[in-house]
mmCIF file of C-alpha atoms in Angstrom:
data_model
loop_
_atom_site.group_PDB
_atom_site.id
_atom_site.type_symbol
_atom_site.label_atom_id
_atom_site.label_comp_id
_atom_site.label_asym_id
_atom_site.label_seq_id
_atom_site.Cartn_x
_atom_site.Cartn_y
_atom_site.Cartn_z
ATOM 1 C CA MET D 268 -0.003 0.016 0.036
ATOM 2 C CA ASN D 269 1.103 3.514 -0.717
ATOM 3 C CA THR D 270 0.882 5.308 2.639
ATOM 4 C CA THR D 271 2.246 8.680 1.344
ATOM 5 C CA LEU D 272 -0.874 9.626 -0.712
ATOM 6 C CA ASN D 273 -2.361 12.855 0.600
ATOM 7 C CA HIS D 274 -5.811 12.786 -1.138
ATOM 8 C CA TRP D 275 -6.636 9.479 -2.563
ATOM 9 C CA LYS D 276 -7.143 5.988 -1.133
ATOM 10 C CA GLU D 277 -5.975 3.287 -3.571
ATOM 11 C CA SER D 278 -8.739 0.933 -4.774
ATOM 12 C CA ALA D 279 -9.706 -1.459 -7.476
ATOM 13 C CA THR D 280 -12.961 -2.355 -9.227
ATOM 14 C CA LEU D 281 -13.979 -5.065 -11.620
ATOM 15 C CA ILE D 282 -16.225 -4.696 -14.689
ATOM 16 C CA LEU D 283 -17.754 -8.203 -14.784
ATOM 17 C CA ALA D 284 -19.451 -9.206 -18.050
ATOM 18 C CA ALA D 285 -21.138 -12.523 -18.375
ATOM 19 C CA GLY D 286 -22.863 -14.296 -21.346
ATOM 20 C CA HIS D 287 -26.394 -15.088 -21.894
ATOM 21 C CA ARG D 288 -28.472 -16.318 -24.816
ATOM 22 C CA LEU D 289 -28.713 -13.706 -27.593
ATOM 23 C CA GLY D 290 -32.149 -12.120 -27.516
ATOM 24 C CA VAL D 291 -34.699 -13.270 -30.169
ATOM 25 C CA ASP D 292 -35.915 -9.714 -30.661
ATOM 26 C CA SER D 293 -34.113 -8.644 -33.861
ATOM 27 C CA SER D 294 -35.529 -5.068 -33.960
ATOM 28 C CA CYS D 295 -32.730 -2.573 -34.396
ATOM 29 C CA GLY D 296 -33.863 0.446 -32.392
ATOM 30 C CA PRO D 297 -31.851 3.512 -32.757
ATOM 31 C CA GLN D 298 -28.856 2.971 -34.900
ATOM 32 C CA HIS D 299 -26.329 4.767 -32.627
ATOM 33 C CA LEU D 300 -27.106 2.321 -29.617
ATOM 34 C CA PRO D 301 -27.288 -1.440 -29.910
ATOM 35 C CA HIS D 302 -30.724 -2.671 -28.938
ATOM 36 C CA LYS D 303 -30.575 -4.695 -25.747
ATOM 37 C CA SER D 304 -31.315 -7.871 -27.689
ATOM 38 C CA ARG D 305 -28.152 -7.431 -29.663
ATOM 39 C CA PHE D 306 -26.167 -7.906 -26.461
ATOM 40 C CA ASP D 307 -25.240 -11.432 -25.647
ATOM 41 C CA TYR D 308 -23.832 -10.476 -22.183
ATOM 42 C CA ASP D 309 -24.893 -8.632 -19.027
ATOM 43 C CA VAL D 310 -22.746 -6.478 -16.766
ATOM 44 C CA LEU D 311 -22.973 -6.743 -12.894
ATOM 45 C CA LEU D 312 -23.913 -3.579 -10.961
ATOM 46 C CA LEU D 313 -24.353 -3.365 -7.191
ATOM 47 C CA LYS D 314 -26.416 -0.837 -5.358
ATOM 48 C CA ARG D 315 -24.653 0.823 -2.599
ATOM 49 C CA SER D 316 -26.469 1.251 0.773
ATOM 50 C CA GLY D 317 -28.097 4.552 1.494
ATOM 51 C CA LYS D 318 -25.985 4.710 4.666
ATOM 52 C CA SER D 319 -22.712 4.526 2.730
ATOM 53 C CA GLY D 320 -20.335 7.466 3.270
ATOM 54 C CA PHE D 321 -19.341 7.393 -0.425
ATOM 55 C CA MET D 322 -21.942 7.585 -3.178
ATOM 56 C CA PRO D 323 -24.919 6.362 -1.201
ATOM 57 C CA ASN D 324 -27.595 4.627 -3.272
ATOM 58 C CA ALA D 325 -25.396 4.567 -6.367
ATOM 59 C CA TYR D 326 -25.122 1.589 -8.701
ATOM 60 C CA VAL D 327 -21.491 0.614 -9.096
ATOM 61 C CA PHE D 328 -19.242 -2.113 -10.249
ATOM 62 C CA PRO D 329 -18.038 -4.393 -7.560
ATOM 63 C CA GLY D 330 -14.777 -3.182 -5.795
ATOM 64 C CA GLY D 331 -13.238 -1.294 -2.949
ATOM 65 C CA LYS D 332 -10.169 -0.118 -1.076
ATOM 66 C CA VAL D 333 -6.973 -2.049 -1.246
ATOM 67 C CA HIS D 334 -6.050 -3.817 1.995
ATOM 68 C CA SER D 335 -2.558 -4.438 3.369
ATOM 69 C CA SER D 336 -3.216 -8.115 2.936
ATOM 70 C CA ASP D 337 -3.542 -7.635 -0.804
ATOM 71 C CA PHE D 338 0.281 -6.775 -0.729
ATOM 72 C CA SER D 339 1.226 -9.497 1.852
ATOM 73 C CA ILE D 340 4.441 -11.368 1.240
ATOM 74 C CA GLU D 341 2.305 -14.549 1.891
ATOM 75 C CA TRP D 342 1.127 -14.293 -1.786
ATOM 76 C CA LEU D 343 4.723 -15.188 -2.824
ATOM 77 C CA ASP D 344 4.159 -18.680 -1.460
ATOM 78 C CA ILE D 345 0.741 -19.121 -2.943
ATOM 79 C CA PHE D 346 1.961 -17.914 -6.379
ATOM 80 C CA LYS D 347 5.356 -19.518 -6.062
ATOM 81 C CA SER D 348 5.208 -21.288 -9.397
ATOM 82 C CA PHE D 349 4.707 -18.048 -11.108
ATOM 83 C CA CYS D 350 7.255 -15.814 -9.279
ATOM 84 C CA ASN D 351 9.910 -16.370 -11.924
ATOM 85 C CA PHE D 352 7.680 -14.763 -14.515
ATOM 86 C CA SER D 353 7.310 -11.027 -15.021
ATOM 87 C CA ASN D 354 4.353 -9.771 -12.920
ATOM 88 C CA PHE D 355 3.420 -13.369 -12.008
ATOM 89 C CA ALA D 356 2.990 -14.215 -15.751
ATOM 90 C CA LEU D 357 0.460 -11.499 -16.349
ATOM 91 C CA GLY D 358 2.532 -10.195 -19.255
ATOM 92 C CA ASN D 359 4.008 -6.912 -19.947
ATOM 93 C CA VAL D 360 2.452 -3.732 -21.382
ATOM 94 C CA THR D 361 4.063 -1.666 -24.151
ATOM 95 C CA GLN D 362 3.340 1.625 -22.219
ATOM 96 C CA PRO D 363 6.512 3.234 -21.042
ATOM 97 C CA LEU D 364 6.985 3.165 -17.220
ATOM 98 C CA GLU D 365 7.237 6.966 -17.072
ATOM 99 C CA THR D 366 3.648 7.306 -18.376
ATOM 100 C CA ARG D 367 2.173 4.445 -16.465
ATOM 101 C CA PRO D 368 -0.523 5.443 -13.783
ATOM 102 C CA PRO D 369 1.194 5.774 -10.420
ATOM 103 C CA ILE D 370 -1.017 3.002 -9.106
ATOM 104 C CA PHE D 371 1.188 0.679 -11.144
ATOM 105 C CA ALA D 372 4.463 2.701 -11.572
ATOM 106 C CA THR D 373 5.030 3.042 -7.871
ATOM 107 C CA ASP D 374 7.821 0.762 -6.512
ATOM 108 C CA ARG D 375 6.115 -1.257 -3.885
ATOM 109 C CA LEU D 376 9.367 -2.466 -2.481
ATOM 110 C CA LYS D 377 9.827 1.050 -1.133
ATOM 111 C CA PHE D 378 6.695 0.297 1.001
ATOM 112 C CA GLY D 379 7.900 -3.098 2.099
ATOM 113 C CA SER D 380 5.954 -5.364 -0.264
ATOM 114 C CA PRO D 381 7.479 -7.633 -3.029
ATOM 115 C CA ILE D 382 4.034 -7.849 -4.609
ATOM 116 C CA PRO D 383 3.746 -5.701 -7.800
ATOM 117 C CA GLY D 384 0.845 -3.309 -8.043
ATOM 118 C CA GLU D 385 -0.348 -5.127 -11.213
ATOM 119 C CA VAL D 386 -0.789 -8.318 -8.942
ATOM 120 C CA ALA D 387 -2.055 -6.689 -5.745
ATOM 121 C CA PHE D 388 -4.800 -4.551 -7.293
ATOM 122 C CA ARG D 389 -6.125 -7.532 -9.169
ATOM 123 C CA ILE D 390 -6.146 -9.529 -5.881
ATOM 124 C CA CYS D 391 -8.043 -6.578 -4.321
ATOM 125 C CA ALA D 392 -10.643 -6.499 -7.067
ATOM 126 C CA LEU D 393 -11.130 -10.292 -6.910
ATOM 127 C CA ARG D 394 -11.405 -10.216 -3.059
ATOM 128 C CA GLU D 395 -13.905 -7.269 -3.075
ATOM 129 C CA THR D 396 -16.004 -8.875 -5.786
ATOM 130 C CA PHE D 397 -16.250 -11.999 -3.599
ATOM 131 C CA GLU D 398 -17.015 -9.947 -0.577
ATOM 132 C CA GLU D 399 -19.728 -7.863 -2.198
ATOM 133 C CA SER D 400 -21.397 -10.270 -4.669
ATOM 134 C CA GLY D 401 -20.309 -13.861 -3.645
ATOM 135 C CA VAL D 402 -18.693 -14.292 -7.121
ATOM 136 C CA LEU D 403 -15.211 -16.012 -6.643
ATOM 137 C CA LEU D 404 -12.818 -16.215 -9.390
ATOM 138 C CA VAL D 405 -10.174 -18.718 -8.729
ATOM 139 C CA VAL D 406 -8.020 -21.276 -10.390
ATOM 140 C CA PRO D 407 -7.635 -24.702 -8.705
ATOM 141 C CA LYS D 408 -4.076 -25.718 -7.826
ATOM 142 C CA LEU D 409 -4.689 -28.851 -9.788
ATOM 143 C CA GLU D 410 -4.768 -26.800 -12.896
ATOM 144 C CA GLU D 411 -1.538 -24.995 -12.113
ATOM 145 C CA LYS D 412 0.580 -27.149 -14.315
ATOM 146 C CA SER D 413 -1.567 -26.697 -17.415
ATOM 147 C CA LEU D 414 -1.622 -22.965 -16.730
ATOM 148 C CA LEU D 415 2.143 -22.881 -16.554
ATOM 149 C CA LYS D 416 2.481 -24.840 -19.723
ATOM 150 C CA SER D 417 0.145 -22.445 -21.454
ATOM 151 C CA ILE D 418 2.348 -19.530 -20.442
ATOM 152 C CA GLU D 419 5.553 -21.228 -21.446
ATOM 153 C CA ASP D 420 4.179 -22.399 -24.795
ATOM 154 C CA LYS D 421 2.274 -19.186 -25.815
ATOM 155 C CA GLY D 422 3.590 -16.580 -23.430
ATOM 156 C CA ASP D 423 -0.084 -15.590 -22.869
ATOM 157 C CA THR D 424 -2.491 -16.933 -20.117
ATOM 158 C CA ALA D 425 -5.505 -15.498 -21.828
ATOM 159 C CA GLN D 426 -5.563 -17.051 -25.330
ATOM 160 C CA GLY D 427 -8.480 -19.227 -24.670
ATOM 161 C CA GLN D 428 -12.181 -18.605 -24.226
ATOM 162 C CA HIS D 429 -13.639 -16.410 -21.542
ATOM 163 C CA TYR D 430 -13.558 -17.659 -18.028
ATOM 164 C CA LYS D 431 -15.700 -19.702 -15.765
ATOM 165 C CA VAL D 432 -16.332 -19.168 -12.013
ATOM 166 C CA ASN D 433 -15.524 -21.569 -9.235
ATOM 167 C CA ASP D 434 -17.503 -24.711 -8.552
ATOM 168 C CA LEU D 435 -17.189 -24.851 -4.835
ATOM 169 C CA CYS D 436 -20.284 -25.810 -2.938
ATOM 170 C CA SER D 437 -22.514 -22.958 -1.605
ATOM 171 C CA THR D 438 -21.960 -23.931 2.018
ATOM 172 C CA GLU D 439 -18.148 -23.578 1.712
ATOM 173 C CA LEU D 440 -18.572 -20.323 -0.257
ATOM 174 C CA THR D 441 -20.889 -18.860 2.359
ATOM 175 C CA LYS D 442 -18.439 -19.767 5.214
ATOM 176 C CA TRP D 443 -15.474 -18.172 3.433
ATOM 177 C CA ARG D 444 -17.325 -15.109 2.310
ATOM 178 C CA ALA D 445 -18.355 -14.316 5.913
ATOM 179 C CA LEU D 446 -14.651 -14.807 7.060
ATOM 180 C CA VAL D 447 -13.210 -12.574 4.348
ATOM 181 C CA ASN D 448 -15.872 -9.926 5.049
ATOM 182 C CA GLN D 449 -14.692 -10.065 8.748
ATOM 183 C CA ASN D 450 -11.114 -9.722 7.870
ATOM 184 C CA PRO D 451 -9.680 -9.341 4.413
ATOM 185 C CA SER D 452 -6.596 -11.226 5.285
ATOM 186 C CA ASN D 453 -8.733 -14.404 5.490
ATOM 187 C CA PHE D 454 -8.747 -14.331 1.607
ATOM 188 C CA ILE D 455 -5.138 -15.545 1.833
ATOM 189 C CA ARG D 456 -6.152 -18.261 4.369
ATOM 190 C CA MET D 457 -8.986 -19.369 2.068
ATOM 191 C CA CYS D 458 -6.720 -19.701 -0.920
ATOM 192 C CA ARG D 459 -4.399 -21.895 1.142
ATOM 193 C CA GLU D 460 -6.914 -24.160 2.614
ATOM 194 C CA LEU D 461 -9.038 -24.534 -0.588
ATOM 195 C CA GLU D 462 -5.888 -24.961 -2.676
ATOM 196 C CA VAL D 463 -6.799 -22.308 -5.147
ATOM 197 C CA LEU D 464 -5.144 -19.392 -6.790
ATOM 198 C CA PRO D 465 -6.977 -15.887 -7.291
ATOM 199 C CA ASN D 466 -7.495 -15.814 -11.085
ATOM 200 C CA ILE D 467 -5.501 -12.673 -11.600
ATOM 201 C CA TRP D 468 -5.027 -13.693 -15.234
ATOM 202 C CA ALA D 469 -8.670 -13.386 -16.115
ATOM 203 C CA LEU D 470 -8.571 -9.597 -15.215
ATOM 204 C CA HIS D 471 -7.491 -7.148 -17.920
ATOM 205 C CA GLU D 472 -6.400 -3.581 -17.345
ATOM 206 C CA TRP D 473 -9.162 -1.210 -18.429
ATOM 207 C CA CYS D 474 -8.906 2.251 -17.074
ATOM 208 C CA ASN D 475 -7.834 4.400 -14.134
ATOM 209 C CA TRP D 476 -10.068 7.159 -12.564
ATOM 210 C CA LEU D 477 -9.392 9.528 -9.713
ATOM 211 C CA THR D 478 -12.195 11.090 -7.721
ATOM 212 C CA PRO D 479 -12.358 14.851 -8.334
ATOM 213 C CA SER D 480 -12.385 17.457 -5.506
ATOM 214 C CA GLY D 481 -15.510 18.550 -3.970
ATOM 215 C CA ARG D 482 -18.016 16.115 -5.735
ATOM 216 C CA TYR D 483 -18.494 13.254 -3.502
ATOM 217 C CA GLY D 484 -17.548 14.351 -0.038
ATOM 218 C CA VAL D 485 -14.083 14.270 1.576
ATOM 219 C CA THR D 486 -13.207 10.673 0.482
ATOM 220 C CA ARG D 487 -11.347 10.419 -2.830
ATOM 221 C CA PHE D 488 -10.146 7.224 -4.590
ATOM 222 C CA ASP D 489 -7.529 6.292 -7.059
ATOM 223 C CA THR D 490 -9.168 3.461 -8.694
ATOM 224 C CA MET D 491 -7.992 0.889 -11.102
ATOM 225 C CA PHE D 492 -10.712 -0.628 -13.298
ATOM 226 C CA PHE D 493 -10.206 -4.127 -14.635
ATOM 227 C CA ILE D 494 -12.557 -6.121 -16.899
ATOM 228 C CA CYS D 495 -13.319 -9.948 -16.966
ATOM 229 C CA CYS D 496 -15.624 -11.769 -19.298
ATOM 230 C CA LEU D 497 -17.304 -14.959 -18.019
ATOM 231 C CA GLN D 498 -18.973 -17.604 -20.132
ATOM 232 C CA GLU D 499 -22.229 -17.442 -18.113
ATOM 233 C CA ILE D 500 -23.869 -15.441 -15.331
ATOM 234 C CA PRO D 501 -22.687 -16.838 -11.929
ATOM 235 C CA HIS D 502 -24.816 -17.185 -8.798
ATOM 236 C CA THR D 503 -24.735 -13.747 -7.182
ATOM 237 C CA LEU D 504 -25.567 -12.400 -3.690
ATOM 238 C CA GLN D 505 -25.651 -9.010 -2.006
ATOM 239 C CA ASP D 506 -23.945 -8.656 1.317
ATOM 240 C CA GLU D 507 -26.827 -6.632 3.003
ATOM 241 C CA LYS D 508 -24.306 -4.252 4.387
ATOM 242 C CA GLU D 509 -22.517 -2.009 1.933
ATOM 243 C CA ILE D 510 -24.625 -3.687 -0.929
ATOM 244 C CA VAL D 511 -28.330 -3.877 -0.840
ATOM 245 C CA ARG D 512 -29.076 -5.051 -4.334
ATOM 246 C CA PHE D 513 -27.445 -6.575 -7.389
ATOM 247 C CA GLN D 514 -28.465 -6.368 -11.055
ATOM 248 C CA TRP D 515 -27.251 -8.068 -14.182
ATOM 249 C CA SER D 516 -28.170 -5.998 -17.219
ATOM 250 C CA THR D 517 -26.887 -5.122 -20.690
ATOM 251 C CA PRO D 518 -24.879 -1.813 -20.893
ATOM 252 C CA SER D 519 -27.615 -0.206 -22.971
ATOM 253 C CA GLU D 520 -30.172 -1.316 -20.417
ATOM 254 C CA VAL D 521 -28.224 0.298 -17.632
ATOM 255 C CA LEU D 522 -27.879 3.557 -19.424
ATOM 256 C CA GLN D 523 -31.493 3.628 -20.376
ATOM 257 C CA SER D 524 -32.563 3.031 -16.754
ATOM 258 C CA TYR D 525 -30.250 5.820 -15.625
ATOM 259 C CA ILE D 526 -31.513 8.229 -18.219
ATOM 260 C CA SER D 527 -35.064 7.477 -17.245
ATOM 261 C CA GLY D 528 -34.342 8.224 -13.552
ATOM 262 C CA GLU D 529 -34.844 4.675 -12.372
ATOM 263 C CA PHE D 530 -31.406 4.792 -10.542
ATOM 264 C CA TRP D 531 -28.162 6.666 -10.407
ATOM 265 C CA ILE D 532 -24.692 5.751 -11.678
ATOM 266 C CA ALA D 533 -21.577 7.878 -11.357
ATOM 267 C CA PRO D 534 -19.848 9.404 -14.292
ATOM 268 C CA PRO D 535 -16.977 6.778 -14.549
ATOM 269 C CA GLN D 536 -19.523 4.035 -14.739
ATOM 270 C CA PHE D 537 -21.567 5.983 -17.245
ATOM 271 C CA TYR D 538 -18.481 6.619 -19.392
ATOM 272 C CA GLU D 539 -17.228 2.918 -19.257
ATOM 273 C CA LEU D 540 -20.723 1.486 -20.102
ATOM 274 C CA SER D 541 -20.866 3.908 -23.031
ATOM 275 C CA ARG D 542 -17.675 2.419 -24.261
ATOM 276 C CA MET D 543 -18.916 -1.115 -23.828
ATOM 277 C CA CYS D 544 -21.964 -0.104 -26.109
ATOM 278 C CA ARG D 545 -19.471 -0.322 -28.949
ATOM 279 C CA VAL D 546 -18.936 -4.139 -28.394
ATOM 280 C CA PRO D 547 -22.297 -5.940 -28.013
ATOM 281 C CA LEU D 548 -20.892 -9.464 -28.338
ATOM 282 C CA LEU D 549 -19.052 -11.132 -25.410
ATOM 283 C CA GLU D 550 -16.374 -12.835 -27.500
ATOM 284 C CA ASP D 551 -15.525 -9.635 -29.237
ATOM 285 C CA LEU D 552 -15.307 -7.746 -25.899
ATOM 286 C CA HIS D 553 -13.085 -10.531 -24.414
ATOM 287 C CA VAL D 554 -10.709 -10.411 -27.352
ATOM 288 C CA PHE D 555 -10.658 -6.675 -27.399
ATOM 289 C CA SER D 556 -10.080 -6.180 -23.768
ATOM 290 C CA ARG D 557 -7.326 -8.864 -23.726
ATOM 291 C CA ARG D 558 -5.383 -7.274 -26.574
ATOM 292 C CA ARG D 559 -5.999 -3.688 -25.605
ATOM 293 C CA ALA D 560 -4.718 -4.210 -22.134
ATOM 294 C CA LYS D 561 -1.222 -4.751 -23.447
ATOM 295 C CA GLU D 562 -1.226 -1.077 -24.482
ATOM 296 C CA GLY D 563 -1.612 0.240 -20.989
ATOM 297 C CA CYS D 564 -4.007 2.983 -19.803
ATOM 298 C CA GLU D 565 -4.110 6.724 -18.860
ATOM 299 C CA GLN D 566 -4.869 8.088 -15.357
ATOM 300 C CA TRP D 567 -7.919 10.467 -15.394
ATOM 301 C CA LEU D 568 -8.679 13.218 -12.958
ATOM 302 C CA PRO D 569 -11.820 15.050 -13.858
ATOM 303 C CA VAL D 570 -11.328 18.758 -13.366
ATOM 304 C CA VAL D 571 -14.758 20.102 -12.284
ATOM 305 C CA SER D 572 -16.092 23.724 -12.443
ATOM 306 C CA LEU D 573 -19.615 25.206 -12.343
ATOM 307 C CA LYS D 574 -20.855 27.066 -15.530
ATOM 308 C CA ASP D 575 -24.257 28.129 -16.328
ATOM 309 C CA LYS D 576 -25.713 26.104 -13.438
ATOM 310 C CA GLN D 577 -24.195 22.968 -15.057
ATOM 311 C CA PHE D 578 -21.188 20.994 -13.768
ATOM 312 C CA LEU D 579 -18.415 20.798 -16.349
ATOM 313 C CA SER D 580 -15.958 17.992 -15.947
ATOM 314 C CA LEU D 581 -12.893 18.207 -18.104
ATOM 315 C CA LEU D 582 -10.922 15.065 -18.965
ATOM 316 C CA PRO D 583 -7.322 14.679 -20.372
ATOM 317 C CA GLY D 584 -7.091 15.694 -23.944
ATOM 318 C CA ASP D 585 -9.743 18.510 -23.698
ATOM 319 C CA LYS D 586 -8.566 21.839 -25.061
ATOM 320 C CA ASP D 587 -9.243 23.485 -21.563
ATOM 321 C CA TYR D 588 -7.687 20.715 -19.489
ATOM 322 C CA PRO D 589 -4.899 22.212 -17.237
ATOM 323 C CA LEU D 590 -1.432 20.976 -17.673
ATOM 324 C CA ASP D 591 -1.337 20.382 -13.912
ATOM 325 C CA PRO D 592 -4.749 19.010 -12.912
ATOM 326 C CA SER D 593 -3.480 18.024 -9.437
ATOM 327 C CA GLY D 594 -4.321 21.346 -7.886
ATOM 328 C CA GLU D 595 -7.447 21.596 -5.858
ATOM 329 C CA VAL D 596 -9.902 22.680 -8.542
ATOM 330 C CA GLY D 597 -13.177 22.822 -6.832
ATOM 331 C CA VAL D 598 -16.814 23.603 -7.469
ATOM 332 C CA GLY D 599 -17.319 27.258 -8.589
ATOM 333 C CA THR D 600 -13.855 27.735 -9.925
ATOM 334 C CA SER D 601 -12.676 27.862 -13.489
ATOM 335 C CA THR D 602 -9.892 25.983 -15.284
ATOM 336 C CA ASP D 603 -6.650 27.781 -15.959
ATOM 337 C CA PRO D 604 -7.147 30.157 -18.792
ATOM 338 C CA GLN D 605 -3.471 30.046 -19.702
ATOM 339 C CA GLN D 606 -3.929 26.484 -20.737
ATOM 340 C CA GLU D 607 -6.665 27.229 -23.372
ATOM 341 C CA ASP D 608 -4.261 27.573 -26.249
ATOM 342 C CA ALA D 609 -2.109 24.593 -25.206
ATOM 343 C CA GLN D 610 -4.149 22.150 -27.342
ATOM 344 C CA ASP D 611 -6.311 22.086 -30.446
ATOM 345 C CA ASP D 612 -9.087 24.560 -30.015
ATOM 346 C CA SER D 613 -11.444 21.848 -31.389
ATOM 347 C CA ALA D 614 -10.282 19.175 -28.919
ATOM 348 C CA LEU D 615 -13.159 18.260 -26.571
ATOM 349 C CA HIS D 616 -13.169 15.526 -23.875
ATOM 350 C CA ARG D 617 -15.757 16.344 -21.132
ATOM 351 C CA PHE D 618 -18.800 15.638 -19.135
ATOM 352 C CA VAL D 619 -21.547 18.186 -18.919
ATOM 353 C CA THR D 620 -23.800 17.255 -15.982
ATOM 354 C CA VAL D 621 -27.202 18.877 -16.361
ATOM 355 C CA ASP D 622 -28.934 17.071 -13.465
ATOM 356 C CA GLN D 623 -28.554 13.903 -11.495
ATOM 357 C CA ASN D 624 -29.824 11.774 -14.457
ATOM 358 C CA THR D 625 -28.498 13.792 -17.430
ATOM 359 C CA ILE D 626 -24.716 13.483 -18.226
ATOM 360 C CA ASN D 627 -23.570 14.669 -21.716
ATOM 361 C CA ILE D 628 -20.405 13.217 -23.007
ATOM 362 C CA GLN D 629 -18.619 15.637 -25.432
ATOM 363 C CA ILE D 630 -15.601 14.105 -27.230
ATOM 364 C CA THR D 631 -13.782 14.756 -30.381
ATOM 365 C CA ILE D 632 -10.316 13.451 -29.666
ATOM 366 C CA THR D 633 -8.945 9.857 -30.445
ATOM 367 C CA PRO D 634 -8.762 7.675 -27.322
ATOM 368 C CA LYS D 635 -5.168 6.922 -26.299
ATOM 369 C CA TYR D 636 -3.901 3.293 -25.835
ATOM 370 C CA ASN D 637 -6.181 1.930 -28.530
ATOM 371 C CA HIS D 638 -9.220 2.397 -26.281
ATOM 372 C CA LEU D 639 -12.919 2.675 -27.407
ATOM 373 C CA LEU D 640 -14.784 5.848 -27.991
ATOM 374 C CA PRO D 641 -17.986 6.078 -25.886
ATOM 375 C CA VAL D 642 -21.369 6.197 -27.587
ATOM 376 C CA VAL D 643 -22.567 9.623 -26.877
ATOM 377 C CA THR D 644 -26.147 9.768 -28.320
ATOM 378 C CA PHE D 645 -28.949 7.840 -26.597
ATOM 379 C CA PRO D 646 -32.752 7.952 -27.081
ATOM 380 C CA HIS D 647 -34.440 10.856 -25.506
ATOM 381 C CA ALA D 648 -31.011 12.472 -24.659
ATOM 382 C CA VAL D 649 -29.056 13.994 -27.481
ATOM 383 C CA PHE D 650 -25.433 14.577 -26.442
ATOM 384 C CA PRO D 651 -23.720 17.119 -28.665
ATOM 385 C CA ILE D 652 -20.305 16.622 -29.974
#
């Protein structure tokens, strides 16, 4: 864990996509947004408790704060067959280290942990997903040799089809889920006793968001988003504490429900689901996310101001985005006018928040690291470009 951070708490979240039968309804709907029947997968969203100190009642992807046990030296023994491989055989990204998000670029040995950030934050995402939804993604130790052979033969752990969840009995899962909720370090104990490995290889790097100042209270997070594609929807539970409801829906269904006011999702979820609307088939999403992850990703800190009674959230690449966004730019302030000429005057990359259920994405730039453009126009909500 990085104990020197002044503003943000490091965390990880998991975009979990799972297959279902392609809908029989072949109607097209609006051409800019795939009709829900054209998706052959759903995405897991969890409703936060109204008592939550951060984004109460919001629908979010599973995830949470990193725990010291996610960086525990004990993982070296559990992953001992993979320690001779770079990043425990996760593979390398082509992104230069100097442009990597600090959540990965930070040398964790300086904080006393031999576990690379790429590994620890995947463990965090898997542990939090298990705690919040009961979905456990692990690899039995019995399959370790075949996994190692796949790495040695192909140099890639993710060449095959999308992944399956565990097949442990519900009684065993319930027992361990309660223990891990009581103490996150029990996740290590669980892996030892059940002889399983957290399936870090099923998680692919997707994006990195920082909480802007002044929007969601005092707590701010530096959150790494991963994505994982499952063959089928697994048995899912809520924990009745932080999470009061779960929902599996297609990306377009989620966005339509948000626009209609049925529930609220935060801007990062809105943006990433809008990206996923470009890829309605699970196999395509799996192949894309696996290949794209090798490119790396960019850290995004929205810079928020209030203009004409609307919140304007600038993202990297926008013509008005400041060169140093780390300053405390808060509600009611403007961005640095000296930076207006620093980029192409036509370059837009921003949210315009009209009200709680109306977020307009404006983007004219090409995404970095071979990522997807979000769909920016939806029925009953025209988002100008």
